[in-house]
Coordinates of N, CA and C in Angstrom, one line a residue:
M1 N -10.8 42.9 -21.0 CA -11.0 41.8 -21.9 C -12.4 41.8 -22.5
N2 N -12.4 41.6 -23.8 CA -13.8 41.6 -24.4 C -14.3 40.2 -24.6
L3 N -15.5 40.0 -25.0 CA -16.1 38.7 -25.1 C -15.4 37.8 -26.1
S4 N -14.8 38.3 -27.1 CA -14.1 37.4 -28.1 C -12.8 36.9 -27.4
Q5 N -12.3 37.5 -26.4 CA -11.1 37.1 -25.7 C -11.4 36.1 -24.6
T6 N -12.5 36.3 -23.9 CA -12.9 35.5 -22.8 C -13.6 34.2 -23.2
L7 N -14.3 34.2 -24.3 CA -15.0 33.0 -24.7 C -14.1 31.8 -24.9
P8 N -13.0 31.9 -25.6 CA -12.1 30.8 -25.7 C -11.6 30.3 -24.3
L9 N -11.3 31.2 -23.4 CA -10.8 30.9 -22.1 C -11.9 30.1 -21.3
I10 N -13.1 30.5 -21.4 CA -14.2 29.9 -20.7 C -14.4 28.5 -21.3
L11 N -14.3 28.3 -22.6 CA -14.5 27.0 -23.2 C -13.3 26.0 -22.8
V12 N -12.1 26.5 -22.7 CA -11.0 25.7 -22.2 C -11.3 25.3 -20.8
L13 N -11.7 26.2 -19.9 CA -11.9 25.9 -18.5 C -13.1 24.8 -18.4
L14 N -14.1 25.0 -19.2 CA -15.2 24.0 -19.1 C -14.8 22.6 -19.6
T15 N -13.9 22.6 -20.6 CA -13.4 21.3 -21.2 C -12.6 20.6 -20.2
F16 N -11.8 21.2 -19.4 CA -10.9 20.5 -18.5 C -11.4 20.4 -17.0
S17 N -12.5 21.0 -16.8 CA -13.0 20.9 -15.4 C -13.8 19.6 -15.2
C18 N -13.7 19.1 -14.0 CA -14.4 17.8 -13.6 C -15.3 18.1 -12.5
V19 N -16.4 17.5 -12.5 CA -17.4 17.6 -11.4 C -17.4 16.3 -10.7
K20 N -17.2 16.3 -9.4 CA -17.2 15.1 -8.6 C -18.7 14.7 -8.4
N21 N -18.9 13.4 -8.6 CA -20.2 12.8 -8.4 C -20.4 12.5 -7.0
T22 N -21.2 13.4 -6.3 CA -21.4 13.2 -4.9 C -22.7 12.5 -4.6
E23 N -23.4 12.0 -5.6 CA -24.7 11.3 -5.4 C -24.3 9.9 -5.1
V24 N -24.5 9.5 -3.8 CA -24.2 8.1 -3.4 C -25.5 7.6 -2.8
L25 N -25.6 6.3 -2.7 CA -26.7 5.7 -2.0 C -26.6 6.0 -0.6
P26 N -27.7 6.4 0.1 CA -27.6 6.7 1.5 C -27.3 5.5 2.3
E27 N -26.6 5.7 3.5 CA -26.3 4.6 4.4 C -27.6 3.8 4.8
E28 N -28.7 4.6 4.9 CA -30.0 3.9 5.2 C -30.4 2.9 4.2
E29 N -30.1 3.2 2.9 CA -30.5 2.2 1.9 C -29.6 0.9 2.0
L30 N -28.3 1.1 2.3 CA -27.4 0.0 2.5 C -28.0 -0.8 3.7
S31 N -28.4 -0.1 4.8 CA -28.9 -0.8 5.9 C -30.2 -1.6 5.6
V32 N -31.1 -1.0 4.8 CA -32.3 -1.7 4.4 C -32.0 -3.0 3.6
E33 N -31.1 -2.8 2.6 CA -30.8 -4.0 1.8 C -30.0 -5.0 2.6
E34 N -29.1 -4.6 3.5 CA -28.4 -5.5 4.3 C -29.3 -6.3 5.3
Q35 N -30.3 -5.6 5.8 CA -31.3 -6.2 6.7 C -32.1 -7.2 5.9
K36 N -32.4 -6.9 4.6 CA -33.2 -7.8 3.8 C -32.3 -9.1 3.6
W37 N -31.0 -8.9 3.3 CA -30.1 -10.0 3.2 C -30.0 -10.8 4.5
R38 N -29.9 -10.2 5.6 CA -29.8 -10.9 6.9 C -31.1 -11.6 7.2
D39 N -32.2 -11.1 6.8 CA -33.5 -11.8 7.1 C -33.6 -13.1 6.3
Q40 N -32.8 -13.3 5.3 CA -32.7 -14.6 4.6 C -32.1 -15.7 5.5
N41 N -31.2 -15.2 6.4 CA -30.5 -16.1 7.3 C -29.7 -17.2 6.6
L42 N -29.1 -16.9 5.4 CA -28.3 -17.8 4.7 C -26.9 -17.8 5.2
K43 N -26.5 -19.0 5.6 CA -25.1 -19.2 6.1 C -24.2 -19.9 5.1
S44 N -24.9 -20.7 4.2 CA -24.2 -21.5 3.2 C -24.9 -21.2 1.9
Y45 N -24.1 -20.9 0.9 CA -24.7 -20.5 -0.4 C -23.6 -20.5 -1.5
E46 N -24.0 -20.4 -2.7 CA -23.0 -20.3 -3.8 C -23.5 -19.1 -4.7
F47 N -22.5 -18.5 -5.3 CA -22.8 -17.5 -6.3 C -21.7 -17.4 -7.3
T48 N -22.0 -16.7 -8.4 CA -21.0 -16.5 -9.5 C -20.5 -15.0 -9.3
L49 N -19.2 -14.9 -9.3 CA -18.6 -13.6 -9.1 C -17.7 -13.3 -10.3
Q50 N -17.9 -12.1 -10.8 CA -17.1 -11.6 -11.9 C -16.5 -10.3 -11.5
I51 N -15.1 -10.2 -11.5 CA -14.4 -9.0 -11.2 C -13.9 -8.4 -12.4
S52 N -14.2 -7.1 -12.6 CA -13.7 -6.3 -13.7 C -12.8 -5.3 -13.2
C53 N -11.6 -5.3 -13.7 CA -10.5 -4.4 -13.3 C -9.4 -4.4 -14.4
F54 N -8.4 -3.6 -14.1 CA -7.3 -3.6 -15.0 C -6.3 -4.7 -14.5
C55 N -6.7 -5.9 -14.9 CA -6.0 -7.1 -14.3 C -5.8 -8.1 -15.5
I56 N -5.1 -9.1 -15.1 CA -4.9 -10.2 -16.1 C -6.2 -10.8 -16.5
R57 N -6.4 -11.3 -17.6 CA -7.7 -11.9 -18.1 C -8.2 -13.0 -17.2
E58 N -7.4 -13.9 -16.8 CA -7.8 -15.0 -15.9 C -8.5 -14.5 -14.7
Y59 N -8.0 -13.4 -14.1 CA -8.6 -12.9 -12.9 C -10.0 -12.4 -13.1
T60 N -10.3 -11.9 -14.3 CA -11.6 -11.3 -14.6 C -12.7 -12.4 -15.1
L61 N -12.3 -13.6 -15.2 CA -13.2 -14.6 -15.6 C -14.2 -14.9 -14.5
P62 N -15.5 -15.3 -14.9 CA -16.4 -15.6 -13.8 C -16.0 -16.8 -13.0
K63 N -16.2 -16.7 -11.7 CA -15.8 -17.7 -10.7 C -17.0 -18.2 -9.9
R64 N -17.1 -19.4 -9.6 CA -18.2 -19.9 -8.7 C -17.6 -20.0 -7.3
V65 N -18.3 -19.2 -6.4 CA -17.8 -19.1 -5.0 C -18.7 -19.9 -4.1
V66 N -18.1 -20.7 -3.3 CA -18.9 -21.5 -2.4 C -18.7 -21.0 -0.9
V67 N -19.8 -20.7 -0.2 CA -19.7 -20.2 1.1 C -20.4 -21.3 2.0
Q68 N -19.7 -21.6 3.1 CA -20.2 -22.6 4.1 C -20.1 -21.9 5.5
N69 N -21.1 -21.9 6.2 CA -21.1 -21.3 7.6 C -20.5 -19.9 7.6
N70 N -20.8 -19.1 6.6 CA -20.4 -17.7 6.5 C -18.9 -17.6 6.2
E71 N -18.2 -18.6 5.6 CA -16.8 -18.5 5.2 C -16.7 -19.0 3.8
V72 N -15.9 -18.3 3.0 CA -15.6 -18.8 1.6 C -14.7 -20.0 1.8
V73 N -15.2 -21.1 1.2 CA -14.4 -22.3 1.3 C -13.8 -22.8 -0.1
Q74 N -14.5 -22.4 -1.2 CA -14.0 -22.8 -2.5 C -14.3 -21.8 -3.5
V75 N -13.4 -21.7 -4.5 CA -13.6 -20.9 -5.7 C -13.4 -21.8 -6.9
D76 N -14.4 -22.0 -7.7 CA -14.4 -23.0 -8.7 C -14.0 -24.3 -8.1
D77 N -12.9 -24.9 -8.5 CA -12.5 -26.2 -7.9 C -11.4 -26.1 -7.0
T78 N -11.0 -24.9 -6.6 CA -9.9 -24.6 -5.7 C -10.3 -24.3 -4.3
P79 N -9.7 -24.9 -3.3 CA -10.0 -24.5 -1.9 C -9.5 -23.0 -1.7
Y80 N -10.4 -22.3 -1.0 CA -10.1 -20.8 -0.8 C -8.7 -20.6 -0.2
E81 N -8.3 -21.4 0.8 CA -7.1 -21.2 1.5 C -5.9 -21.2 0.5
E82 N -6.0 -21.9 -0.6 CA -4.9 -21.9 -1.6 C -4.9 -20.5 -2.4
L83 N -6.0 -19.9 -2.4 CA -6.1 -18.6 -3.2 C -5.8 -17.4 -2.3
N84 N -6.5 -17.4 -1.1 CA -6.4 -16.3 -0.1 C -6.5 -14.9 -0.8
D85 N -7.5 -14.8 -1.6 CA -7.7 -13.5 -2.4 C -8.8 -12.7 -1.7
S86 N -8.4 -11.5 -1.1 CA -9.3 -10.7 -0.4 C -10.4 -10.1 -1.2
A87 N -10.3 -10.1 -2.5 CA -11.4 -9.6 -3.3 C -12.6 -10.6 -3.4
I88 N -12.3 -11.9 -3.0 CA -13.4 -12.9 -3.0 C -13.8 -13.0 -1.6
Q89 N -15.1 -12.6 -1.4 CA -15.6 -12.6 0.0 C -17.0 -13.2 0.1
T90 N -17.5 -13.2 1.3 CA -18.9 -13.6 1.6 C -19.7 -12.4 1.2
I91 N -21.0 -12.6 1.2 CA -21.9 -11.4 0.9 C -21.8 -10.4 2.1
D92 N -21.7 -10.9 3.3 CA -21.5 -10.0 4.4 C -20.2 -9.2 4.2
G93 N -19.2 -9.8 3.7 CA -17.9 -9.2 3.4 C -18.0 -8.1 2.4
Y94 N -18.9 -8.3 1.4 CA -19.1 -7.2 0.4 C -19.9 -6.0 1.0
F95 N -20.8 -6.3 1.9 CA -21.4 -5.2 2.6 C -20.4 -4.4 3.4
D96 N -19.5 -5.1 4.1 CA -18.4 -4.4 4.8 C -17.5 -3.6 3.8
F97 N -17.2 -4.2 2.7 CA -16.3 -3.5 1.7 C -17.0 -2.2 1.2
I98 N -18.3 -2.3 1.0 CA -19.0 -1.1 0.6 C -18.9 0.0 1.6
R99 N -19.1 -0.3 2.9 CA -19.0 0.6 4.0 C -17.6 1.2 4.1
E100 N -16.6 0.4 4.0 CA -15.2 0.8 4.2 C -14.8 1.7 3.0
T101 N -15.2 1.3 1.8 CA -14.8 2.1 0.6 C -15.5 3.4 0.6
R102 N -16.7 3.5 1.1 CA -17.4 4.8 1.1 C -16.6 5.8 2.1
K103 N -15.9 5.3 3.1 CA -15.2 6.2 4.0 C -14.0 6.9 3.2
Q104 N -13.6 6.4 2.1 CA -12.6 7.0 1.3 C -13.1 8.1 0.4
N105 N -14.4 8.4 0.5 CA -15.1 9.4 -0.4 C -14.8 9.2 -1.8
P106 N -15.2 8.1 -2.4 CA -14.9 7.9 -3.8 C -15.5 8.9 -4.7
D107 N -14.8 9.2 -5.9 CA -15.4 10.1 -6.8 C -16.6 9.6 -7.5
E108 N -16.7 8.2 -7.6 CA -17.9 7.7 -8.2 C -18.2 6.3 -7.6
E109 N -19.4 6.0 -7.5 CA -19.9 4.7 -7.0 C -21.2 4.3 -7.7
E110 N -21.4 3.1 -7.9 CA -22.6 2.6 -8.4 C -22.9 1.2 -7.7
I111 N -24.0 1.1 -7.0 CA -24.3 -0.2 -6.4 C -25.7 -0.6 -6.7
T112 N -25.9 -1.8 -7.0 CA -27.2 -2.3 -7.3 C -27.4 -3.5 -6.4
Y113 N -28.6 -3.7 -5.9 CA -29.0 -4.8 -5.0 C -30.0 -5.7 -5.6
D114 N -29.8 -7.0 -5.3 CA -30.8 -8.0 -5.7 C -32.2 -7.6 -5.1
T115 N -33.2 -7.5 -5.9 CA -34.5 -7.1 -5.4 C -35.1 -8.1 -4.4
D116 N -34.8 -9.4 -4.6 CA -35.5 -10.4 -3.8 C -34.7 -10.7 -2.5
L117 N -33.4 -10.8 -2.6 CA -32.6 -11.2 -1.4 C -31.8 -10.1 -0.8
G118 N -31.6 -9.0 -1.5 CA -31.0 -7.8 -0.9 C -29.5 -7.7 -1.0
Y119 N -28.8 -8.8 -1.5 CA -27.3 -8.7 -1.6 C -26.9 -7.8 -2.7
P120 N -25.7 -7.2 -2.6 CA -25.2 -6.3 -3.7 C -24.9 -7.1 -4.9
S121 N -25.6 -6.9 -6.0 CA -25.4 -7.7 -7.2 C -24.4 -7.0 -8.2
Y122 N -24.2 -5.7 -7.9 CA -23.2 -4.9 -8.7 C -22.6 -3.9 -7.9
I123 N -21.3 -3.9 -7.8 CA -20.5 -2.9 -7.0 C -19.5 -2.3 -7.9
F124 N -19.5 -0.9 -8.0 CA -18.4 -0.2 -8.7 C -18.0 1.0 -7.9
F125 N -16.6 1.1 -7.8 CA -16.1 2.3 -7.2 C -14.9 2.8 -8.0
D126 N -14.9 4.1 -8.2 CA -13.7 4.8 -8.8 C -13.3 5.8 -7.6
I127 N -12.3 5.4 -7.0 CA -11.8 6.2 -5.8 C -11.4 7.6 -6.2
S128 N -10.7 7.7 -7.3 CA -10.3 9.0 -7.7 C -10.2 9.1 -9.3
Y129 N -10.8 10.1 -9.8 CA -10.8 10.3 -11.2 C -9.3 10.6 -11.7
Q130 N -8.5 11.1 -10.7 CA -7.1 11.4 -11.0 C -6.2 10.2 -11.1
M131 N -6.6 9.1 -10.6 CA -5.7 7.9 -10.6 C -6.2 7.0 -11.7
A132 N -5.2 6.4 -12.4 CA -5.5 5.5 -13.5 C -5.6 4.1 -13.0
D133 N -6.6 3.4 -13.5 CA -6.7 1.9 -13.4 C -6.9 1.4 -12.0
E134 N -7.5 2.2 -11.1 CA -7.7 1.7 -9.7 C -9.2 1.3 -9.6
E135 N -10.0 1.5 -10.6 CA -11.4 1.2 -10.6 C -11.6 -0.3 -10.5
I136 N -12.7 -0.7 -9.8 CA -13.0 -2.1 -9.7 C -14.5 -2.3 -9.7
R137 N -14.9 -3.4 -10.4 CA -16.3 -3.7 -10.4 C -16.5 -5.2 -10.0
Y138 N -17.5 -5.4 -9.2 CA -17.9 -6.8 -8.8 C -19.3 -7.0 -9.3
T139 N -19.5 -8.1 -10.0 CA -20.8 -8.5 -10.3 C -21.1 -9.9 -9.7
I140 N -22.2 -9.9 -8.9 CA -22.6 -11.1 -8.2 C -23.9 -11.6 -8.7
S141 N -23.9 -12.8 -9.1 CA -25.2 -13.4 -9.7 C -25.3 -14.8 -9.4
E142 N -26.5 -15.3 -9.8 CA -26.8 -16.8 -9.6 C -26.6 -17.3 -8.2
L143 N -27.0 -16.5 -7.2 CA -26.8 -16.9 -5.9 C -27.9 -17.9 -5.5
I144 N -27.5 -19.1 -5.0 CA -28.4 -20.1 -4.6 C -28.0 -20.6 -3.2
P145 N -29.0 -20.9 -2.3 CA -28.7 -21.5 -1.0 C -28.1 -22.9 -1.2
S146 N -27.3 -23.2 -0.3 CA -26.6 -24.6 -0.3 C -27.0 -25.2 1.0
I147 N -27.0 -26.6 1.0 CA -27.2 -27.3 2.2 C -25.9 -28.0 2.5
Y148 N -25.2 -27.6 3.6 CA -23.9 -28.3 4.0 C -24.0 -28.6 5.5

């Protein structure tokens, strides 16, 4: 095979090949940020949660989440027990979610932590580039302590 025959083959292979993103935040960084969060000793707080996924529009709208004594009690004006949505969690729950999802060896992840309080402010996982529409993003913002 000469160069004029192999060059198109090489270009085709390069076009369709995928490289798995293996760069993930080390577990130690998760531990440092989680410890920063735990040092706040916040048991009751509120935050805004926005979920981005291949879902119905209403599901992706920002929601105000109220946590009391480390339990989600309200989402917007609805008691949590009426929703029972496992995607809506406490901050500790999101740290657990990150750990558990990493065990699946996702093809891609991006996690950003709040610089002051240490909670994950942005979570993105794409478990498999080969699966369609399983990606999910969580954006956590406007976290404030509550007195209950």
